[in-house]
Amino acid sequence: MSAQPAIINNNSTGNLTHLIAKGNTRLSVETNKEWFTYVVSDFPKRLTDFHGNEVDSDSIVSDEIEIQTGLTPVDIRQARQFSDNPLTKGLLVSFLKPTKRFWSLFGSSAARLVDKTNRLRQCEACWGYHFARSCYRQPVCQRCGKTGHSTGDCAAPEQCVNCLGPHQANFDKCPDRPKRVRGVLRRLTKEQRGHVRTVRAEAYRQRQRERESQLESHQEAHNDTSEPQGEDGVSQDQPSVRAPSPAVSGAPSCIMVATTPQIGYEAEEEPEHPRPGSPRKR
Protein backbone atom coordinates (compact mmCIF):
# COMPACT_ATOMS: atom_id res chain seq x y z
CA MET A 1 0.00 0.00 0.00
CA SER A 2 1.44 3.35 -1.01
CA ALA A 3 1.92 6.15 1.46
CA GLN A 4 -0.96 8.58 1.65
CA PRO A 5 0.29 12.06 2.58
CA ALA A 6 -2.04 14.47 4.28
CA ILE A 7 -1.63 18.09 5.33
CA ILE A 8 -3.38 19.54 8.34
CA ASN A 9 -3.02 22.89 10.03
CA ASN A 10 -1.40 22.66 13.45
CA ASN A 11 -2.19 26.15 14.70
CA SER A 12 -2.75 29.67 13.47
CA THR A 13 0.93 30.64 13.35
CA GLY A 14 1.66 28.93 10.06
CA ASN A 15 2.83 25.48 11.16
CA LEU A 16 1.88 22.71 8.77
CA THR A 17 2.08 19.09 9.83
CA HIS A 18 2.62 16.51 7.09
CA LEU A 19 1.29 13.08 8.03
CA ILE A 20 2.56 10.15 5.98
CA ALA A 21 0.98 6.76 6.52
CA LYS A 22 3.24 3.79 5.86
CA GLY A 23 1.72 0.50 6.87
CA ASN A 24 0.70 0.90 10.50
CA THR A 25 3.22 3.67 11.11
CA ARG A 26 2.42 7.37 10.85
CA LEU A 27 5.29 9.75 10.48
CA SER A 28 4.72 13.37 11.48
CA VAL A 29 6.98 16.06 10.07
CA GLU A 30 6.28 19.63 11.12
CA THR A 31 7.41 22.45 8.87
CA ASN A 32 7.18 26.20 9.27
CA LYS A 33 5.89 28.22 6.34
CA GLU A 34 4.81 31.78 6.11
CA TRP A 35 1.10 32.39 5.97
CA PHE A 36 -0.61 35.42 4.50
CA THR A 37 -3.80 35.92 6.48
CA TYR A 38 -6.74 38.11 5.44
CA VAL A 39 -9.60 39.27 7.60
CA VAL A 40 -13.06 39.27 6.05
CA SER A 41 -15.57 41.42 7.94
CA ASP A 42 -19.36 41.40 7.67
CA PHE A 43 -19.57 37.88 6.30
CA PRO A 44 -23.23 36.74 6.48
CA LYS A 45 -23.95 34.16 9.13
CA ARG A 46 -26.78 32.64 7.06
CA LEU A 47 -26.57 31.82 3.34
CA THR A 48 -29.54 30.85 1.18
CA ASP A 49 -29.92 29.59 -2.36
CA PHE A 50 -32.14 31.04 -5.10
CA HIS A 51 -35.15 29.33 -3.56
CA GLY A 52 -34.55 30.77 -0.12
CA ASN A 53 -33.30 27.55 1.36
CA GLU A 54 -30.42 27.79 3.84
CA VAL A 55 -27.21 26.18 2.66
CA ASP A 56 -24.14 24.99 4.52
CA SER A 57 -21.69 27.86 4.20
CA ASP A 58 -18.70 25.74 5.17
CA SER A 59 -19.10 23.60 2.08
CA ILE A 60 -19.12 26.48 -0.39
CA VAL A 61 -16.89 29.12 1.26
CA SER A 62 -13.64 27.41 0.28
CA ASP A 63 -14.78 27.06 -3.33
CA GLU A 64 -15.87 30.69 -3.45
CA ILE A 65 -12.55 31.87 -2.03
CA GLU A 66 -10.67 29.89 -4.68
CA ILE A 67 -12.87 31.40 -7.40
CA GLN A 68 -12.32 34.93 -6.08
CA THR A 69 -8.59 34.69 -5.49
CA GLY A 70 -7.30 31.89 -7.70
CA LEU A 71 -5.58 30.45 -4.61
CA THR A 72 -6.40 27.50 -2.37
CA PRO A 73 -6.76 28.57 1.28
CA VAL A 74 -4.79 26.61 3.86
CA ASP A 75 -6.90 27.71 6.81
CA ILE A 76 -10.34 29.27 7.34
CA ARG A 77 -11.52 30.15 10.83
CA GLN A 78 -13.94 32.49 12.52
CA ALA A 79 -12.59 35.79 13.77
CA ARG A 80 -13.80 38.42 16.16
CA GLN A 81 -16.61 40.49 14.70
CA PHE A 82 -15.66 44.15 14.35
CA SER A 83 -19.12 45.49 13.51
CA ASP A 84 -22.33 45.61 15.55
CA ASN A 85 -24.40 43.75 12.97
CA PRO A 86 -25.74 40.58 14.66
CA LEU A 87 -26.37 38.94 11.25
CA THR A 88 -22.72 38.93 10.21
CA LYS A 89 -19.43 37.54 11.47
CA GLY A 90 -15.74 37.79 10.71
CA LEU A 91 -13.49 35.28 8.99
CA LEU A 92 -9.73 34.80 8.87
CA VAL A 93 -8.51 33.22 5.63
CA SER A 94 -4.86 32.18 5.22
CA PHE A 95 -2.86 31.43 2.07
CA LEU A 96 0.72 30.38 1.39
CA LYS A 97 1.20 33.46 -0.79
CA PRO A 98 -0.55 36.83 -1.04
CA THR A 99 -3.53 37.42 -3.30
CA LYS A 100 -3.07 39.62 -6.34
CA ARG A 101 -6.40 41.46 -6.27
CA PHE A 102 -9.10 42.66 -3.93
CA TRP A 103 -11.80 40.15 -3.12
CA SER A 104 -14.85 39.67 -0.90
CA LEU A 105 -17.29 36.92 -0.02
CA PHE A 106 -21.07 37.07 -0.49
CA GLY A 107 -21.41 40.81 0.03
CA SER A 108 -18.85 41.10 2.80
CA SER A 109 -16.34 43.91 3.18
CA ALA A 110 -13.18 43.70 1.09
CA ALA A 111 -10.66 41.26 2.51
CA ARG A 112 -7.78 42.99 4.28
CA LEU A 113 -4.28 41.59 4.82
CA VAL A 114 -3.41 41.27 8.50
CA ASP A 115 -0.30 43.31 9.33
CA LYS A 116 2.07 41.11 11.32
CA THR A 117 4.82 43.66 11.85
CA ASN A 118 3.69 44.41 15.40
CA ARG A 119 2.34 41.03 16.43
CA LEU A 120 5.02 40.35 19.03
CA ARG A 121 3.66 41.25 22.43
CA GLN A 122 5.52 41.26 25.74
CA CYS A 123 3.62 40.98 28.99
CA GLU A 124 4.39 43.81 31.41
CA ALA A 125 3.56 41.64 34.42
CA CYS A 126 5.83 38.61 34.04
CA TRP A 127 7.75 39.98 31.00
CA GLY A 128 7.15 36.84 28.96
CA TYR A 129 6.28 37.11 25.29
CA HIS A 130 2.50 36.86 25.29
CA PHE A 131 -0.59 39.02 25.82
CA ALA A 132 -0.84 40.48 29.30
CA ARG A 133 -4.60 39.94 29.56
CA SER A 134 -4.15 36.16 29.52
CA CYS A 135 -1.25 36.09 32.00
CA TYR A 136 -1.69 34.43 35.38
CA ARG A 137 1.96 34.38 36.39
CA GLN A 138 3.38 36.22 39.38
CA PRO A 139 4.56 39.75 38.48
CA VAL A 140 8.31 40.26 38.45
CA CYS A 141 10.57 43.30 38.37
CA GLN A 142 11.51 44.51 34.91
CA ARG A 143 14.98 45.47 36.13
CA CYS A 144 16.19 42.49 38.19
CA GLY A 145 13.64 39.75 37.42
CA LYS A 146 12.74 39.21 41.09
CA THR A 147 9.34 39.32 42.79
CA GLY A 148 8.05 41.34 45.71
CA HIS A 149 8.79 44.88 44.56
CA SER A 150 8.17 47.28 41.70
CA THR A 151 10.67 48.41 39.09
CA GLY A 152 10.63 51.98 40.36
CA ASP A 153 11.81 50.86 43.81
CA CYS A 154 14.54 48.53 42.52
CA ALA A 155 18.23 49.36 42.89
CA ALA A 156 19.53 45.84 42.23
CA PRO A 157 21.82 45.01 39.30
CA GLU A 158 20.03 44.43 36.01
CA GLN A 159 19.21 40.81 35.14
CA CYS A 160 16.79 39.67 32.46
CA VAL A 161 14.11 37.27 33.68
CA ASN A 162 14.10 35.54 30.28
CA CYS A 163 17.75 34.95 29.31
CA LEU A 164 19.31 35.70 32.76
CA GLY A 165 21.75 38.13 31.12
CA PRO A 166 22.91 41.52 32.49
CA HIS A 167 20.14 43.69 31.04
CA GLN A 168 16.49 44.54 31.68
CA ALA A 169 13.66 42.30 30.51
CA ASN A 170 12.50 44.67 27.74
CA PHE A 171 15.88 44.79 25.98
CA ASP A 172 15.09 44.54 22.25
CA LYS A 173 18.27 42.59 21.50
CA CYS A 174 17.70 39.92 24.14
CA PRO A 175 18.82 36.55 22.71
CA ASP A 176 15.68 34.90 24.10
CA ARG A 177 13.39 37.32 22.24
CA PRO A 178 11.40 35.65 19.40
CA LYS A 179 12.66 36.63 15.96
CA ARG A 180 10.73 37.01 12.74
CA VAL A 181 11.92 34.69 9.98
CA ARG A 182 10.19 35.07 6.62
CA GLY A 183 7.25 36.73 8.32
CA VAL A 184 6.88 34.06 11.02
CA LEU A 185 7.86 34.61 14.65
CA ARG A 186 10.30 31.92 15.72
CA ARG A 187 10.83 31.11 19.38
CA LEU A 188 13.83 29.26 20.74
CA THR A 189 13.48 25.56 21.36
CA LYS A 190 13.78 24.21 24.89
CA GLU A 191 17.37 23.13 24.27
CA GLN A 192 18.32 26.45 22.67
CA ARG A 193 16.78 28.42 25.50
CA GLY A 194 18.60 26.34 28.10
CA HIS A 195 21.93 27.00 26.38
CA VAL A 196 21.22 30.73 26.10
CA ARG A 197 20.31 30.99 29.78
CA THR A 198 23.49 29.17 30.82
CA VAL A 199 25.73 31.44 28.75
CA ARG A 200 23.97 34.65 29.71
CA ALA A 201 23.90 33.75 33.42
CA GLU A 202 27.69 33.43 33.31
CA ALA A 203 27.87 36.83 31.59
CA TYR A 204 25.82 38.26 34.46
CA ARG A 205 28.17 36.76 37.06
CA GLN A 206 31.18 38.14 35.17
CA ARG A 207 29.58 41.59 35.15
CA GLN A 208 29.05 41.33 38.90
CA ARG A 209 32.68 40.39 39.50
CA GLU A 210 33.84 43.36 37.44
CA ARG A 211 31.49 45.64 39.35
CA GLU A 212 32.78 44.42 42.73
CA SER A 213 36.39 44.86 41.57
CA GLN A 214 35.66 48.43 40.50
CA LEU A 215 34.06 49.19 43.86
CA GLU A 216 37.10 47.84 45.72
CA SER A 217 39.48 49.90 43.58
CA HIS A 218 37.39 53.00 44.17
CA GLN A 219 37.38 52.39 47.92
CA GLU A 220 41.16 51.94 48.01
CA ALA A 221 41.68 55.14 46.03
CA HIS A 222 39.38 56.98 48.43
CA ASN A 223 41.34 55.72 51.44
CA ASP A 224 44.65 56.81 49.89
CA THR A 225 43.44 60.35 49.24
CA SER A 226 42.00 60.70 52.76
CA GLU A 227 45.48 60.28 54.39
CA PRO A 228 47.86 62.97 52.99
CA GLN A 229 51.63 62.37 53.44
CA GLY A 230 54.34 64.95 54.15
CA GLU A 231 57.60 65.41 52.28
CA ASP A 232 59.43 62.93 54.54
CA GLY A 233 56.70 60.32 54.05
CA VAL A 234 55.35 60.63 57.59
CA SER A 235 51.63 60.98 57.98
CA GLN A 236 50.55 64.48 58.96
CA ASP A 237 47.32 63.40 60.58
CA GLN A 238 48.92 63.00 64.05
CA PRO A 239 51.83 65.41 64.54
CA SER A 240 54.38 64.37 67.21
CA VAL A 241 54.27 66.25 70.53
CA ARG A 242 57.67 67.48 71.69
CA ALA A 243 58.62 69.11 75.01
CA PRO A 244 59.53 72.82 74.72
CA SER A 245 63.25 73.56 74.83
CA PRO A 246 64.75 75.46 77.81
CA ALA A 247 65.69 78.40 75.66
CA VAL A 248 62.12 78.84 74.60
CA SER A 249 60.51 78.35 77.97
CA GLY A 250 63.11 80.33 79.97
CA ALA A 251 63.17 77.73 82.73
CA PRO A 252 66.37 75.93 83.82
CA SER A 253 66.81 72.52 82.49
CA CYS A 254 67.85 71.19 85.94
CA ILE A 255 67.43 72.51 89.52
CA MET A 256 69.73 71.18 92.32
CA VAL A 257 68.90 71.77 95.98
CA ALA A 258 71.79 71.25 98.50
CA THR A 259 70.62 70.30 101.96
CA THR A 260 74.09 69.51 103.46
CA PRO A 261 77.51 71.08 102.92
CA GLN A 262 79.62 69.33 100.37
CA ILE A 263 82.88 67.68 101.52
CA GLY A 264 85.95 69.96 101.17
CA TYR A 265 84.07 73.19 101.63
CA GLU A 266 83.30 75.05 104.88
CA ALA A 267 80.81 77.78 105.23
CA GLU A 268 82.13 81.19 106.15
CA GLU A 269 80.28 83.08 108.87
CA GLU A 270 79.89 86.77 108.56
CA PRO A 271 80.82 88.83 111.73
CA GLU A 272 77.91 90.09 113.65
CA HIS A 273 79.32 93.63 113.93
CA PRO A 274 82.37 94.01 111.82
CA ARG A 275 84.46 97.12 112.54
CA PRO A 276 86.64 98.45 109.87
CA GLY A 277 90.34 98.55 110.72
CA SER A 278 89.98 96.72 114.07
CA PRO A 279 92.29 93.80 114.65
CA ARG A 280 90.76 90.33 114.62
CA LYS A 281 90.82 88.62 117.97
CA ARG A 282 92.79 85.46 118.13
Short mmCIF file of N, CA and C in Angstrom, two decimals, residues 151-213:
data_model
loop_
_atom_site.label_atom_id
_atom_site.label_comp_id
_atom_site.label_asym_id
_atom_site.label_seq_id
_atom_site.Cartn_x
_atom_site.Cartn_y
_atom_site.Cartn_z
N THR A 151 9.45 47.99 39.79
CA THR A 151 10.67 48.41 39.09
C THR A 151 11.16 49.76 39.58
N GLY A 152 10.23 50.65 39.90
CA GLY A 152 10.63 51.98 40.36
C GLY A 152 11.36 51.97 41.68
N ASP A 153 11.14 50.95 42.50
CA ASP A 153 11.81 50.86 43.81
C ASP A 153 13.05 49.98 43.78
N CYS A 154 13.44 49.50 42.60
CA CYS A 154 14.54 48.53 42.52
C CYS A 154 15.86 49.23 42.28
N ALA A 155 16.86 48.86 43.07
CA ALA A 155 18.23 49.36 42.89
C ALA A 155 19.20 48.21 42.67
N ALA A 156 18.68 47.01 42.43
CA ALA A 156 19.53 45.84 42.23
C ALA A 156 20.16 45.86 40.85
N PRO A 157 21.22 45.10 40.64
CA PRO A 157 21.82 45.01 39.30
C PRO A 157 20.82 44.45 38.29
N GLU A 158 20.94 44.87 37.05
CA GLU A 158 20.03 44.43 36.01
C GLU A 158 20.26 42.96 35.66
N GLN A 159 19.15 42.20 35.59
CA GLN A 159 19.21 40.81 35.14
C GLN A 159 17.89 40.45 34.47
N CYS A 160 17.97 40.00 33.25
CA CYS A 160 16.79 39.67 32.46
C CYS A 160 16.14 38.40 33.00
N VAL A 161 14.83 38.44 33.17
CA VAL A 161 14.11 37.27 33.68
C VAL A 161 14.02 36.18 32.62
N ASN A 162 14.22 36.51 31.36
CA ASN A 162 14.10 35.54 30.28
C ASN A 162 15.41 34.81 29.98
N CYS A 163 16.47 35.58 29.69
CA CYS A 163 17.75 34.95 29.31
C CYS A 163 18.75 34.93 30.45
N LEU A 164 18.44 35.62 31.58
CA LEU A 164 19.31 35.70 32.76
C LEU A 164 20.56 36.53 32.51
N GLY A 165 20.60 37.29 31.42
CA GLY A 165 21.75 38.13 31.12
C GLY A 165 21.72 39.45 31.85
N PRO A 166 22.80 40.25 31.76
CA PRO A 166 22.91 41.52 32.49
C PRO A 166 22.22 42.67 31.77
N HIS A 167 20.91 42.59 31.62
CA HIS A 167 20.14 43.69 31.04
C HIS A 167 18.69 43.55 31.50
N GLN A 168 17.88 44.58 31.27
CA GLN A 168 16.49 44.54 31.68
C GLN A 168 15.67 43.64 30.76
N ALA A 169 14.47 43.29 31.22
CA ALA A 169 13.66 42.30 30.51
C ALA A 169 13.13 42.81 29.17
N ASN A 170 13.04 44.13 28.98
CA ASN A 170 12.50 44.67 27.74
C ASN A 170 13.58 45.03 26.74
N PHE A 171 14.79 44.52 26.91
CA PHE A 171 15.88 44.79 25.98
C PHE A 171 15.55 44.18 24.61
N ASP A 172 15.55 45.03 23.56
CA ASP A 172 15.09 44.54 22.25
C ASP A 172 16.08 43.61 21.57
N LYS A 173 17.30 43.51 22.08
CA LYS A 173 18.27 42.59 21.50
C LYS A 173 18.52 41.37 22.41
N CYS A 174 17.58 41.09 23.27
CA CYS A 174 17.70 39.92 24.14
C CYS A 174 17.76 38.65 23.29
N PRO A 175 18.72 37.76 23.53
CA PRO A 175 18.82 36.55 22.71
C PRO A 175 17.64 35.59 22.87
N ASP A 176 16.85 35.76 23.91
CA ASP A 176 15.68 34.90 24.10
C ASP A 176 14.44 35.47 23.41
N ARG A 177 14.53 36.66 22.87
CA ARG A 177 13.39 37.32 22.24
C ARG A 177 13.05 36.61 20.92
N PRO A 178 11.77 36.29 20.67
CA PRO A 178 11.40 35.65 19.40
C PRO A 178 11.76 36.53 18.21
N LYS A 179 12.22 35.90 17.15
CA LYS A 179 12.66 36.63 15.96
C LYS A 179 11.77 36.26 14.78
N ARG A 180 11.56 37.24 13.91
CA ARG A 180 10.73 37.01 12.74
C ARG A 180 11.58 36.48 11.59
N VAL A 181 11.22 35.32 11.10
CA VAL A 181 11.92 34.69 9.98
C VAL A 181 10.91 34.46 8.86
N ARG A 182 11.11 35.15 7.76
CA ARG A 182 10.19 35.07 6.62
C ARG A 182 8.74 35.33 7.03
N GLY A 183 8.58 36.33 7.89
CA GLY A 183 7.25 36.73 8.32
C GLY A 183 6.67 35.93 9.45
N VAL A 184 7.38 34.91 9.94
CA VAL A 184 6.88 34.06 11.02
C VAL A 184 7.76 34.26 12.25
N LEU A 185 7.12 34.46 13.40
CA LEU A 185 7.86 34.61 14.65
C LEU A 185 8.38 33.24 15.09
N ARG A 186 9.68 33.17 15.30
CA ARG A 186 10.30 31.92 15.72
C ARG A 186 10.79 32.06 17.16
N ARG A 187 10.35 31.16 18.00
CA ARG A 187 10.83 31.11 19.38
C ARG A 187 11.94 30.07 19.50
N LEU A 188 12.77 30.23 20.51
CA LEU A 188 13.83 29.26 20.74
C LEU A 188 13.24 27.94 21.21
N THR A 189 13.89 26.86 20.84
CA THR A 189 13.48 25.56 21.36
C THR A 189 13.90 25.45 22.82
N LYS A 190 13.43 24.40 23.48
CA LYS A 190 13.78 24.21 24.89
C LYS A 190 15.28 24.06 25.07
N GLU A 191 15.92 23.31 24.18
CA GLU A 191 17.37 23.13 24.27
C GLU A 191 18.11 24.43 24.00
N GLN A 192 17.68 25.17 22.99
CA GLN A 192 18.32 26.45 22.67
C GLN A 192 18.17 27.44 23.81
N ARG A 193 17.00 27.48 24.40
CA ARG A 193 16.78 28.42 25.50
C ARG A 193 17.62 28.05 26.72
N GLY A 194 17.76 26.76 26.99
CA GLY A 194 18.60 26.34 28.10
C GLY A 194 20.05 26.74 27.90
N HIS A 195 20.54 26.60 26.68
CA HIS A 195 21.93 27.00 26.38
C HIS A 195 22.10 28.50 26.52
N VAL A 196 21.14 29.27 26.01
CA VAL A 196 21.22 30.73 26.10
C VAL A 196 21.23 31.18 27.56
N ARG A 197 20.38 30.59 28.38
CA ARG A 197 20.31 30.99 29.78
C ARG A 197 21.59 30.65 30.54
N THR A 198 22.23 29.53 30.18
CA THR A 198 23.49 29.17 30.82
C THR A 198 24.58 30.17 30.48
N VAL A 199 24.69 30.51 29.19
CA VAL A 199 25.73 31.44 28.75
C VAL A 199 25.50 32.84 29.31
N ARG A 200 24.26 33.29 29.26
CA ARG A 200 23.97 34.65 29.71
C ARG A 200 24.05 34.78 31.23
N ALA A 201 23.75 33.71 31.97
CA ALA A 201 23.90 33.75 33.42
C ALA A 201 25.37 33.91 33.80
N GLU A 202 26.26 33.26 33.06
CA GLU A 202 27.69 33.43 33.31
C GLU A 202 28.14 34.85 32.97
N ALA A 203 27.56 35.44 31.92
CA ALA A 203 27.87 36.83 31.59
C ALA A 203 27.42 37.77 32.71
N TYR A 204 26.28 37.46 33.33
CA TYR A 204 25.82 38.26 34.46
C TYR A 204 26.77 38.15 35.64
N ARG A 205 27.23 36.94 35.94
CA ARG A 205 28.17 36.76 37.06
C ARG A 205 29.50 37.47 36.78
N GLN A 206 29.95 37.43 35.53
CA GLN A 206 31.18 38.14 35.17
C GLN A 206 31.01 39.64 35.34
N ARG A 207 29.85 40.16 34.96
CA ARG A 207 29.58 41.59 35.15
C ARG A 207 29.58 41.96 36.64
N GLN A 208 29.05 41.07 37.47
CA GLN A 208 29.05 41.33 38.90
C GLN A 208 30.46 41.33 39.48
N ARG A 209 31.30 40.40 39.02
CA ARG A 209 32.68 40.39 39.50
C ARG A 209 33.42 41.65 39.08
N GLU A 210 33.20 42.12 37.88
CA GLU A 210 33.84 43.36 37.44
C GLU A 210 33.34 44.55 38.26
N ARG A 211 32.06 44.55 38.56
CA ARG A 211 31.49 45.64 39.35
C ARG A 211 32.08 45.66 40.76
N GLU A 212 32.20 44.48 41.38
CA GLU A 212 32.78 44.42 42.73
C GLU A 212 34.24 44.84 42.72
N SER A 213 34.98 44.46 41.68
CA SER A 213 36.39 44.86 41.57
C SER A 213 36.52 46.37 41.43
#
